[in-house]
mmCIF file of C-alpha atoms and ligand atoms in Angstrom:
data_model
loop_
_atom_site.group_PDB
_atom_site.id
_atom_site.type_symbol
_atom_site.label_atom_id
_atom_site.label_comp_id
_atom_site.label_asym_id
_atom_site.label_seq_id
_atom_site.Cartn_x
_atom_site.Cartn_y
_atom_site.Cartn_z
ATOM 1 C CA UNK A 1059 120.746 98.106 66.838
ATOM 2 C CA UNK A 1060 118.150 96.274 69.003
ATOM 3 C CA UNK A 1061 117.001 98.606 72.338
ATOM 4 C CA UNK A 1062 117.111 96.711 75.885
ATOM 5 C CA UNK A 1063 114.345 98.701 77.971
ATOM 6 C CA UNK A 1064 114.890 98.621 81.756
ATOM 7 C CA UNK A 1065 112.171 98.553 84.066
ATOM 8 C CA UNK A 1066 112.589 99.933 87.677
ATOM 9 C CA UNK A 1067 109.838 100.155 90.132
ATOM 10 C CA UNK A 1068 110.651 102.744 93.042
ATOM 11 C CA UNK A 1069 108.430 103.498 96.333
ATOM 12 C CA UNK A 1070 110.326 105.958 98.473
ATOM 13 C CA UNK A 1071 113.521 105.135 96.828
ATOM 14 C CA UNK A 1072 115.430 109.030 96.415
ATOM 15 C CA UNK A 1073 118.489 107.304 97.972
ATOM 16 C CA UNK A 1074 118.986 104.800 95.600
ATOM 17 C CA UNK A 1075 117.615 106.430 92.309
ATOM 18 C CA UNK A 1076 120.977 107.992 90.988
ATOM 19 C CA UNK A 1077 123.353 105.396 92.008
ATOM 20 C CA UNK A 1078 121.127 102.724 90.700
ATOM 21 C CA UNK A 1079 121.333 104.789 87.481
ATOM 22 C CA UNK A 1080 124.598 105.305 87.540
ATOM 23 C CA UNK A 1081 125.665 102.109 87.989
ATOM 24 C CA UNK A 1082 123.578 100.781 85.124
ATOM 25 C CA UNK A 1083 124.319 103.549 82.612
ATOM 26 C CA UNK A 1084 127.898 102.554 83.264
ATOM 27 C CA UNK A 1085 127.478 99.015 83.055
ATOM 28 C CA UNK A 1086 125.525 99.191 79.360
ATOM 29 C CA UNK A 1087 127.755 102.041 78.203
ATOM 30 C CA UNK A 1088 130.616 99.761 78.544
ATOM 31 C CA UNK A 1089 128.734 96.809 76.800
ATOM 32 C CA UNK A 1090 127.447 98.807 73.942
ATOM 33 C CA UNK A 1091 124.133 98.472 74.621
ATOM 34 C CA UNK A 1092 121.602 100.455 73.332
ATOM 35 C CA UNK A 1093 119.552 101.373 76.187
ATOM 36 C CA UNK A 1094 116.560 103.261 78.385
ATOM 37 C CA UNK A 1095 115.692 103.463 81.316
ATOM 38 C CA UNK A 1096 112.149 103.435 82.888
ATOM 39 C CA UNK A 1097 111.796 104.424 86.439
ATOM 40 C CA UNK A 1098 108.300 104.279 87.562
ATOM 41 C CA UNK A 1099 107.549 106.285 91.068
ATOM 42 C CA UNK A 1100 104.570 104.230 92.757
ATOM 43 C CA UNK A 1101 102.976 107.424 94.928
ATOM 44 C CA UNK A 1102 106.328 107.722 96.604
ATOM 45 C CA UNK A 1103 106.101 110.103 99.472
ATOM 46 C CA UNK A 1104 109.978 111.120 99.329
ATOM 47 C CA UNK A 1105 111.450 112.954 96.684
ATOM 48 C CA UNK A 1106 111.868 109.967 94.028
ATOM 49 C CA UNK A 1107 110.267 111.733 91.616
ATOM 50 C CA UNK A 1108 112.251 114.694 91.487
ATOM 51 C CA UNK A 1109 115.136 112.423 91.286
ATOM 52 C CA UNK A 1110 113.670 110.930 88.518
ATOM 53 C CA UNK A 1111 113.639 113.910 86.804
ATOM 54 C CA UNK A 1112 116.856 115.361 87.567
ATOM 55 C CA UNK A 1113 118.515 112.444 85.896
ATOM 56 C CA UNK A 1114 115.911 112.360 82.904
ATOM 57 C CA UNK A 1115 116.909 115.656 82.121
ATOM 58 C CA UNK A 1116 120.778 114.932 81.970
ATOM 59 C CA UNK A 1117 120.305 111.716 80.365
ATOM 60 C CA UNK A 1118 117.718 111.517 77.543
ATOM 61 C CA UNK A 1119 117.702 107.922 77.448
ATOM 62 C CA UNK A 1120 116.235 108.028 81.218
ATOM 63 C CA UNK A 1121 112.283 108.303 81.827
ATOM 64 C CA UNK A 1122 109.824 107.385 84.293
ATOM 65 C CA UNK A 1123 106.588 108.706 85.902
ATOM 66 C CA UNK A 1124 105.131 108.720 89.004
ATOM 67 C CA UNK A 1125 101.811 107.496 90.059
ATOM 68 C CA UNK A 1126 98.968 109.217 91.644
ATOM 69 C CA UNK A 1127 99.020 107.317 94.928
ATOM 70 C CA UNK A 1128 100.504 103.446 95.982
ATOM 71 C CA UNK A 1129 98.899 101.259 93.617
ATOM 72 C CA UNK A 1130 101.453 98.344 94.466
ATOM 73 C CA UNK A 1131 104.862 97.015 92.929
ATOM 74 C CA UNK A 1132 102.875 94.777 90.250
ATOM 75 C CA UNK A 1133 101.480 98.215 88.862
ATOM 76 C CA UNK A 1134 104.519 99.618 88.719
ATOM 77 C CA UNK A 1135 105.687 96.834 86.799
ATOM 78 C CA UNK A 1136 103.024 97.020 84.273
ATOM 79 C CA UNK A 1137 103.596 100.766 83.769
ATOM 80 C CA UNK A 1138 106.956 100.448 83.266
ATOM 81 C CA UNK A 1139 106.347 97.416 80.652
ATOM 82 C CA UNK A 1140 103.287 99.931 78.397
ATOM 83 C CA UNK A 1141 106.168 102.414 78.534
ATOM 84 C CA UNK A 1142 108.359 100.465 77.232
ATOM 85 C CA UNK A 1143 109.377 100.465 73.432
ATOM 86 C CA UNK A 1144 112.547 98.306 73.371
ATOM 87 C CA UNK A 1145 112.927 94.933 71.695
ATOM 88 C CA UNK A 1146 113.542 93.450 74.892
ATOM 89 C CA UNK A 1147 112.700 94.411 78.350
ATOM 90 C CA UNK A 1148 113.809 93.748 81.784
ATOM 91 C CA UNK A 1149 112.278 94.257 85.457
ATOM 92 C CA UNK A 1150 114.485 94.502 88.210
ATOM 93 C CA UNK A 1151 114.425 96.399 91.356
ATOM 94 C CA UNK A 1152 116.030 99.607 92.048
ATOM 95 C CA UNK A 1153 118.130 98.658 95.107
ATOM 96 C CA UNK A 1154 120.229 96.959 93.296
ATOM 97 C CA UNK A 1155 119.335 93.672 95.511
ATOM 98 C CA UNK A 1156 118.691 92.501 91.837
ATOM 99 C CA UNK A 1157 122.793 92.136 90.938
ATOM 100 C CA UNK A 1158 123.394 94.290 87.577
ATOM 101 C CA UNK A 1159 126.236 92.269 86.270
ATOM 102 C CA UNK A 1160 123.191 89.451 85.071
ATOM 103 C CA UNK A 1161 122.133 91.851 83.139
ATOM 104 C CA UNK A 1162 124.607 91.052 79.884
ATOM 105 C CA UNK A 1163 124.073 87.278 80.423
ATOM 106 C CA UNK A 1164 120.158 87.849 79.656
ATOM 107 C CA UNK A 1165 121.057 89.989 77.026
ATOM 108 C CA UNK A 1166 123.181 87.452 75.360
ATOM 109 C CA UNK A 1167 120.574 84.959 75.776
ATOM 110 C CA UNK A 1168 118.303 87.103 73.986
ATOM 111 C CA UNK A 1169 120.332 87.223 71.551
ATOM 112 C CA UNK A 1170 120.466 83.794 71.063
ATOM 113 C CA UNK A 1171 116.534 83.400 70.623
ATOM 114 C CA UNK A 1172 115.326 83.061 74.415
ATOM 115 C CA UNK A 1173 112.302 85.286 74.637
ATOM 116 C CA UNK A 1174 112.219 84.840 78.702
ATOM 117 C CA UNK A 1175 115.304 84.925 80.747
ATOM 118 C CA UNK A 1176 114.075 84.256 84.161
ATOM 119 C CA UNK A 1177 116.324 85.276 86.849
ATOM 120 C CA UNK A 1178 116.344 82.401 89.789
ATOM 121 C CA UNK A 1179 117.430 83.368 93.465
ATOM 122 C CA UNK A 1180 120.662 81.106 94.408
ATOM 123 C CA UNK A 1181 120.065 82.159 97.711
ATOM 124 C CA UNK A 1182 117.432 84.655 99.621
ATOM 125 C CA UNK A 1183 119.571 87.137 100.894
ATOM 126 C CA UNK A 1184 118.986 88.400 104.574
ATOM 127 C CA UNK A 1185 115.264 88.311 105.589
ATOM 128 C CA UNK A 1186 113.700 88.122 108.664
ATOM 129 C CA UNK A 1187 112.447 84.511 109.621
ATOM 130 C CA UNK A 1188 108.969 85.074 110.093
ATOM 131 C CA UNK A 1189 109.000 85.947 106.543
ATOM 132 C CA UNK A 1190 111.250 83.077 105.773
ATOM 133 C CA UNK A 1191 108.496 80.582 106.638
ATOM 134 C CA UNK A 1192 105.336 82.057 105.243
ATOM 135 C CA UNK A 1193 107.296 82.881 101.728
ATOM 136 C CA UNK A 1194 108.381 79.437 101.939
ATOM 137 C CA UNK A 1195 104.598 78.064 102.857
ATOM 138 C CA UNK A 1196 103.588 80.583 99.614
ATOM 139 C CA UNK A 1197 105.393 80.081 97.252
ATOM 140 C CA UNK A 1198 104.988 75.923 97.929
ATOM 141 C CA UNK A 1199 101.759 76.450 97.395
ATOM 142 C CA UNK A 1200 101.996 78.826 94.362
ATOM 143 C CA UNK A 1201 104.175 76.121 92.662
ATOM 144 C CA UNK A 1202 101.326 73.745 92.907
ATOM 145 C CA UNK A 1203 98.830 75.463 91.387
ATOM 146 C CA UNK A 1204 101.184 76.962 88.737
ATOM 147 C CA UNK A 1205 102.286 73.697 88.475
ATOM 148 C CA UNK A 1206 106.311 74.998 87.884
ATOM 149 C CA UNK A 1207 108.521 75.562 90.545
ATOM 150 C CA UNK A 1208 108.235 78.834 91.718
ATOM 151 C CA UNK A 1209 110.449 78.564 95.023
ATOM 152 C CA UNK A 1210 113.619 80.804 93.461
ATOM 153 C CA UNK A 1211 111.897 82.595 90.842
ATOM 154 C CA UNK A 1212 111.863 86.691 91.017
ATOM 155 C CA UNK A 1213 110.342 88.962 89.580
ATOM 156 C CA UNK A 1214 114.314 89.904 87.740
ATOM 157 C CA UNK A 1215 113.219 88.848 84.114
ATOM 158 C CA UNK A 1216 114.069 89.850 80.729
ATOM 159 C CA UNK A 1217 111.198 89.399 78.246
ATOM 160 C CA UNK A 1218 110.809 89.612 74.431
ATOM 161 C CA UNK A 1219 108.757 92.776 73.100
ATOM 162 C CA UNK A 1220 106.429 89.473 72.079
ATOM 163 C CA UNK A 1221 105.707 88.874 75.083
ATOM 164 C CA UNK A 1222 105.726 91.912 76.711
ATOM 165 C CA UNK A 1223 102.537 92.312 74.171
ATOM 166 C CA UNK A 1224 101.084 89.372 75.127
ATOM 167 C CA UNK A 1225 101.404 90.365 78.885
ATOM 168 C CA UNK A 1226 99.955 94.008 78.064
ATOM 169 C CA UNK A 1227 97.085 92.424 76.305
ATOM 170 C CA UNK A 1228 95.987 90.583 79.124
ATOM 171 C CA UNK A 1229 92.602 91.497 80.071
ATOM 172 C CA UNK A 1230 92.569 91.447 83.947
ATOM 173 C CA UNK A 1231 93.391 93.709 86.207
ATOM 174 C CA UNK A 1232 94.870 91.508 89.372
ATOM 175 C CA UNK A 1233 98.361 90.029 87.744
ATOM 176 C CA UNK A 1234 100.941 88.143 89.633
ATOM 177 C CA UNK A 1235 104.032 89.480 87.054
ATOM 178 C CA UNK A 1236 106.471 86.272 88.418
ATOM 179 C CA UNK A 1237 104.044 83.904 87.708
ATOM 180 C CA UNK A 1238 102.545 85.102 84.313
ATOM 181 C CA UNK A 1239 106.014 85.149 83.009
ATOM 182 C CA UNK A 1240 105.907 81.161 83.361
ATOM 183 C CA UNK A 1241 101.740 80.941 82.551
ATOM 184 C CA UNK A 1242 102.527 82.593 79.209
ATOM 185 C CA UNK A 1243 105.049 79.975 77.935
ATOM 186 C CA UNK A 1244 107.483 80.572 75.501
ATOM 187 C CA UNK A 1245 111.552 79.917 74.913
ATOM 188 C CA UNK A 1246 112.726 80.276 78.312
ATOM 189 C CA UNK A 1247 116.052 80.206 79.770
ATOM 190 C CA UNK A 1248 117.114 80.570 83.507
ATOM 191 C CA UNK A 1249 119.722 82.812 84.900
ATOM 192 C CA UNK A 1250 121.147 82.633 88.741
ATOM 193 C CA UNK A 1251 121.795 84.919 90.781
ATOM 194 C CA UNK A 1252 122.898 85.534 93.889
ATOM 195 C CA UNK A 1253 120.421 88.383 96.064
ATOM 196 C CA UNK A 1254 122.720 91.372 97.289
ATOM 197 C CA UNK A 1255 122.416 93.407 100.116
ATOM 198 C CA UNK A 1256 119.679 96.580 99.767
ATOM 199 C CA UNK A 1257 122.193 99.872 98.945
ATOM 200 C CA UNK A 1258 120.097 102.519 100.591
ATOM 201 C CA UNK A 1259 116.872 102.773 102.699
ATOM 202 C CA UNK A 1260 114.544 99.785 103.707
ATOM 203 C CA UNK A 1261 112.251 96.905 102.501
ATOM 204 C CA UNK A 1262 108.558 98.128 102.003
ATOM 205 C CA UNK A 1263 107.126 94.699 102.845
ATOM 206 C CA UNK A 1264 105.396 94.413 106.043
ATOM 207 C CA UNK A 1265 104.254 90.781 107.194
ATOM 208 C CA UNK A 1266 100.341 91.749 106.384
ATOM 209 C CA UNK A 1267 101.216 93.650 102.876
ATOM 210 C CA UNK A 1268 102.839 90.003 102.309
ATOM 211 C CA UNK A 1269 99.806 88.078 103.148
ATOM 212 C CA UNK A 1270 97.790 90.108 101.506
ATOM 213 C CA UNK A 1271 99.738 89.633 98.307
ATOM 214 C CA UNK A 1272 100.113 86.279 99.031
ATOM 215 C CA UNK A 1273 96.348 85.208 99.203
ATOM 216 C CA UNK A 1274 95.791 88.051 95.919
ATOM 217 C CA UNK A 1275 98.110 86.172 93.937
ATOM 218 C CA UNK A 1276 96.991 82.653 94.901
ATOM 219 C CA UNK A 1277 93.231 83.008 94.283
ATOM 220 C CA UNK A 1278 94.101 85.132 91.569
ATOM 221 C CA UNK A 1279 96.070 82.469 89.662
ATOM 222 C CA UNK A 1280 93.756 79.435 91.034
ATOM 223 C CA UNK A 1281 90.298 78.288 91.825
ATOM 224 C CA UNK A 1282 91.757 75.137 94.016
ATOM 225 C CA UNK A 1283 90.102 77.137 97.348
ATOM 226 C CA UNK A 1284 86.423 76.628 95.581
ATOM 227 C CA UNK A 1285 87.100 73.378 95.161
ATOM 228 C CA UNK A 1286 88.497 72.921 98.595
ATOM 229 C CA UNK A 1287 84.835 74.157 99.615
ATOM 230 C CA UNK A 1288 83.106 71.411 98.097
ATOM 231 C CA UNK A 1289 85.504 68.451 99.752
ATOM 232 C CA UNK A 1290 84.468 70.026 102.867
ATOM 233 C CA UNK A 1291 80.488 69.179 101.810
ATOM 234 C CA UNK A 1292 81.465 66.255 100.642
ATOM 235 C CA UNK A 1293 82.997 65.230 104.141
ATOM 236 C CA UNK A 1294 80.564 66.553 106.019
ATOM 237 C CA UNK A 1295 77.621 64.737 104.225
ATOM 238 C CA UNK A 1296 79.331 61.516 104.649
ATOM 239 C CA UNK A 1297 79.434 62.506 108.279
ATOM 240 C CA UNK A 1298 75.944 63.064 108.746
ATOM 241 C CA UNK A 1299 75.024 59.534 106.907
ATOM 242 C CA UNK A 1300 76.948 58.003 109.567
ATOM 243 C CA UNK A 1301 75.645 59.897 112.616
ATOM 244 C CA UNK A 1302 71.618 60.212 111.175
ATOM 245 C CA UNK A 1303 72.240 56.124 110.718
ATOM 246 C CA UNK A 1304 73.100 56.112 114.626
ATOM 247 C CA UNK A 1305 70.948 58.507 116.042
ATOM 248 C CA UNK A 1306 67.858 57.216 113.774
ATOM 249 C CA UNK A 1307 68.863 53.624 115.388
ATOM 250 C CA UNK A 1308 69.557 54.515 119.073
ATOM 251 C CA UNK A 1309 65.815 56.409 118.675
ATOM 252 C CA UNK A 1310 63.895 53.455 117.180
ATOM 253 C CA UNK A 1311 65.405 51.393 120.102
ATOM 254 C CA UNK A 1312 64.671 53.305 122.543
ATOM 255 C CA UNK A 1313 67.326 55.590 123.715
ATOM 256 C CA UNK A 1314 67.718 58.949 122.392
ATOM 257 C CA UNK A 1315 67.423 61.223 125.047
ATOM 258 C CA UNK A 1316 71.108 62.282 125.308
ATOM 259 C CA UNK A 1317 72.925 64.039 123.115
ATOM 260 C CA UNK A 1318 73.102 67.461 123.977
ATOM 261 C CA UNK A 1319 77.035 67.724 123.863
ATOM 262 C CA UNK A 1320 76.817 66.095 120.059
ATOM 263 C CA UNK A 1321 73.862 68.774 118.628
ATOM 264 C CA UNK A 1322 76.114 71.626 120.641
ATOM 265 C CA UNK A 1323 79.443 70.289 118.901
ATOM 266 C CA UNK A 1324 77.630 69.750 115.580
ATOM 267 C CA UNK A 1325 76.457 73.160 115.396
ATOM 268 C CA UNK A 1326 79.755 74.612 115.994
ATOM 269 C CA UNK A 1327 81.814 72.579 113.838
ATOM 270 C CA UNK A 1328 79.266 73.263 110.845
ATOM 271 C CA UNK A 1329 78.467 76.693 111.492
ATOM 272 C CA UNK A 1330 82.523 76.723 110.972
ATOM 273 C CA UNK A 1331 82.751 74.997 107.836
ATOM 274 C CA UNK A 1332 80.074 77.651 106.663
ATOM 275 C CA UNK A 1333 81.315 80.806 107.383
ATOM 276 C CA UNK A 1334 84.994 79.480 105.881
ATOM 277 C CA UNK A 1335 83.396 78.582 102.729
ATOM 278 C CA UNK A 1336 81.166 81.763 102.613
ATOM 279 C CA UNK A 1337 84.440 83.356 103.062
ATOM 280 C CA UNK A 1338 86.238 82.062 100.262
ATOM 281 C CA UNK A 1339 83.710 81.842 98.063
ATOM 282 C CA UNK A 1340 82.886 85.946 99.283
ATOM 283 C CA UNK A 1341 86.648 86.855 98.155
ATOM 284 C CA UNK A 1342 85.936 85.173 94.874
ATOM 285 C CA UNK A 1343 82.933 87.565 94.520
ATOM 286 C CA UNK A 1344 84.761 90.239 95.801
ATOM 287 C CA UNK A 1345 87.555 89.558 92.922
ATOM 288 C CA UNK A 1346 85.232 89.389 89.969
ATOM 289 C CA UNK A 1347 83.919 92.792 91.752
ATOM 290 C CA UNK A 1348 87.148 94.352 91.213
ATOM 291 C CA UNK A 1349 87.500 92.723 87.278
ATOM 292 C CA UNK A 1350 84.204 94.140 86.496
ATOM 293 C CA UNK A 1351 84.715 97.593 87.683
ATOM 294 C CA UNK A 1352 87.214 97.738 85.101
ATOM 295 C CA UNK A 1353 89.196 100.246 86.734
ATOM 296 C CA UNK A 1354 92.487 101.514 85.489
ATOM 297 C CA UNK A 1355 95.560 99.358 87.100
ATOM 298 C CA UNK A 1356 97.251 102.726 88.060
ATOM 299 C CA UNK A 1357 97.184 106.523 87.343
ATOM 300 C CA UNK A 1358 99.758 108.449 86.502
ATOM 301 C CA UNK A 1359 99.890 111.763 87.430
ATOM 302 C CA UNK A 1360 103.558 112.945 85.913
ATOM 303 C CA UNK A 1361 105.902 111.764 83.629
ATOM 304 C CA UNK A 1362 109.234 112.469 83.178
ATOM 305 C CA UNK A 1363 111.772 112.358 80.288
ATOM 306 C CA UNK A 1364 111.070 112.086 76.716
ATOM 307 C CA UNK A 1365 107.504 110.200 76.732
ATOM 308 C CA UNK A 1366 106.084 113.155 77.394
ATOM 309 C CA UNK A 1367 103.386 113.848 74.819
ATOM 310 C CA UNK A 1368 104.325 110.962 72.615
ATOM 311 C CA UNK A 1369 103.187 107.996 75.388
ATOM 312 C CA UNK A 1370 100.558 109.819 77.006
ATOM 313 C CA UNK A 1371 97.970 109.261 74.364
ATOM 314 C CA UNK A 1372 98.784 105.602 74.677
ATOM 315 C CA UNK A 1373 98.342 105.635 78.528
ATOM 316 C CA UNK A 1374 94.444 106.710 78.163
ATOM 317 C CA UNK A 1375 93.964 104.287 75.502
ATOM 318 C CA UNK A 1376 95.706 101.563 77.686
ATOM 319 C CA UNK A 1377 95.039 102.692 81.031
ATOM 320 C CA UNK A 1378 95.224 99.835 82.912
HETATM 321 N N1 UDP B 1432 108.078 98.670 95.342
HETATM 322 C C1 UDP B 1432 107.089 99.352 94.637
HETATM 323 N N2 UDP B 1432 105.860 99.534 95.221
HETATM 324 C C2 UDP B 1432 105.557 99.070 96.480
HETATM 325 C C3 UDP B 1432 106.567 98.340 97.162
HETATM 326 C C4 UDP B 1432 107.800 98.161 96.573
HETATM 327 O O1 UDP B 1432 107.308 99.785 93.511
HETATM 328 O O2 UDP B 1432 104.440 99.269 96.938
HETATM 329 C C5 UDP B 1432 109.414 98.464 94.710
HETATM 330 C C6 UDP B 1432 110.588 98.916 95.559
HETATM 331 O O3 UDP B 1432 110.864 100.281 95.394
HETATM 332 C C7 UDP B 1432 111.719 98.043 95.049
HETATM 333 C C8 UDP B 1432 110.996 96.757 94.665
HETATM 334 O O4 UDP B 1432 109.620 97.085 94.527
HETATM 335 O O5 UDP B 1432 112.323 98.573 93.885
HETATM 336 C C9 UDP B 1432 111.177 95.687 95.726
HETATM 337 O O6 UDP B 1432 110.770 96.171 96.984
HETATM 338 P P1 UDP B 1432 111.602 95.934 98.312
HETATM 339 O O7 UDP B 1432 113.053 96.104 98.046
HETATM 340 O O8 UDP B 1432 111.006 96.807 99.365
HETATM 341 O O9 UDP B 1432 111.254 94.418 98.612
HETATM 342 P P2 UDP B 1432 112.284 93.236 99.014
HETATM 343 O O10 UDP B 1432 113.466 93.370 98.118
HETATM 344 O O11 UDP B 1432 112.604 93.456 100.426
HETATM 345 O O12 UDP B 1432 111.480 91.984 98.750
HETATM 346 MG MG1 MG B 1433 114.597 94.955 97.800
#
């Protein structure tokens, strides 16, 4: 019988960990599903962890581990996915905003011969509107330079154990999961959903972790900024044609002693356009700092459940 492998990544989550299992063990128990469960801990400062393993140890098809410190939901994600041995996988959060019962429709579909099931937002559930308008400004970008519509995409997928490999294989170390899923092509099928209410405890977002991830993701999945940097030369350098052209004129004809507002102006505007572009081009640098480092994505410091000694080896070899 094929294995679905759940993926759950948890930051401060203790209130939600056992009902969240619960609700799924129920669910698949009822469906006949062969099942695990993979609840990864991302440096949770709450007792997550030790919920983890409380429920690990009454149900052996629940395991999970817990990272050494924050390394970010994407990490999580990617731990949860090397952990992973069944034939198809799926990421969803553990506050059930992610609604369970979509879980046997992307099962079915699997069935069928979709290797992604991507699970698209009917609506955004309840979110503050100063995060309404920059995830809307983000993600219109990001669905330009993905070139897919990325406006209600999540990152509630099922994926083939294909391409689960393929995703694993991937070299760097700065993913965007919700995107890749797309980048990576293969049979894809949508589900909709509709975005519950959190059960327990809070959102972990704060408006600068979302920029942050926001510009990470963007230049990490696009070079469209570098290119941005030369239209602003180009513009500039027609600019100067036209104004060395007049102030070459006005100085051959006599008449070139003011000016002192247009040098002051020029200065600033250019001395602008330089720092902006030393900027991007500095977080470009700083990106292919981090790639070359070729540190691990995340450490994990316990594990919980059945993996333990069989997928540790794995982890060194893999440590990403
Ligand atoms: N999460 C994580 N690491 C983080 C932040 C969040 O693993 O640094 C997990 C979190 O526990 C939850 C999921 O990612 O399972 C989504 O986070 P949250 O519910 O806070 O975001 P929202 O649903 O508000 O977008
Ligand atoms: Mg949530």
């Amino acid at each position: 019988m094929a294995l679905l492998s759940i993926v759950l990544p948890a930051y401060n989550e203790e209130q939600n960990i056992s009902n969240t299992a619960e609700v799924l063990q129920k669910l698949l128990e009822d469906n006949g599903t062969d099942y695990e469960l993979i609840f990864i801990s991302d440096g949770s400062r709450d007792n997550t962890f030790s919920e983890i393993q409380r429920i690990a140890e009454e149900n052996p098809r629940v395991k999970g581990a817990e990272f050494s410190r924050n390394f970010g939901k994407e990490a999580a994600i990617f731990a949860g996915l090397e952990m992973a041995v069944g034939d198809a996988v799926i990421v969803m959060d553990c506050d059930l905003q992610h609604p369970p019962q979509v879980i046997p429709k992307m099962w079915e579909l699997w069935q069928e011969g979709f290797q992604v099931v991507e699970g698209i937002k009917q609506n955004r559930g309840k979110e503050k509107l100063g995060y309404k308008l920059s995830a809307g400004l983000f993600y219109k970008i990001m669905s330009r330079l993905v070139k897919m519509d990325m406006s209600a995409s999540s990152d509630f997928k099922l994926l083939d154990r294909k391409v689960v490999d393929v995703l694993l294989a991937l070299p760097e170390r700065n993913t965007f999961f919700r995107a890749l899923s797309f980048w990576v092509g293969f049979r894809t099928a949508p589900v909709y959903y509709q975005v519950q209410e959190r059960q327990f405890g809070e959102s972990k977002w704060s408006f600068l972790s979302l920029m942050k991830y926001a510009i990470a993701n963007a230049t990490s999945f696009s070079t469209l900024p570098l290119q941005m940097v030369t239209v602003m030369g180009v513009v500039s350098i027609l600019f100067s044609i036209v104004l060395f052209i007049q102030t070459l004129a006005k100085f051959l004809s006599g008449t070139a002693v003011e000016g002192f507002t247009t040098v002051i102006l020029l200065i600033l505007i250019i001395g602008g356009f330089l720092m902006l572009s030393l900027g991007i081009i500095g977080h470009y640098i700083a990106r292919i700092y981090e790639e070359v480092k070729g540190r691990p994505k995340y450490i994990i410091s316990k594990v919980a459940g059945s993996v333990q000694g069989e997928v540790v080896g794995t982890w060194k070899a893999h440590a990403r």
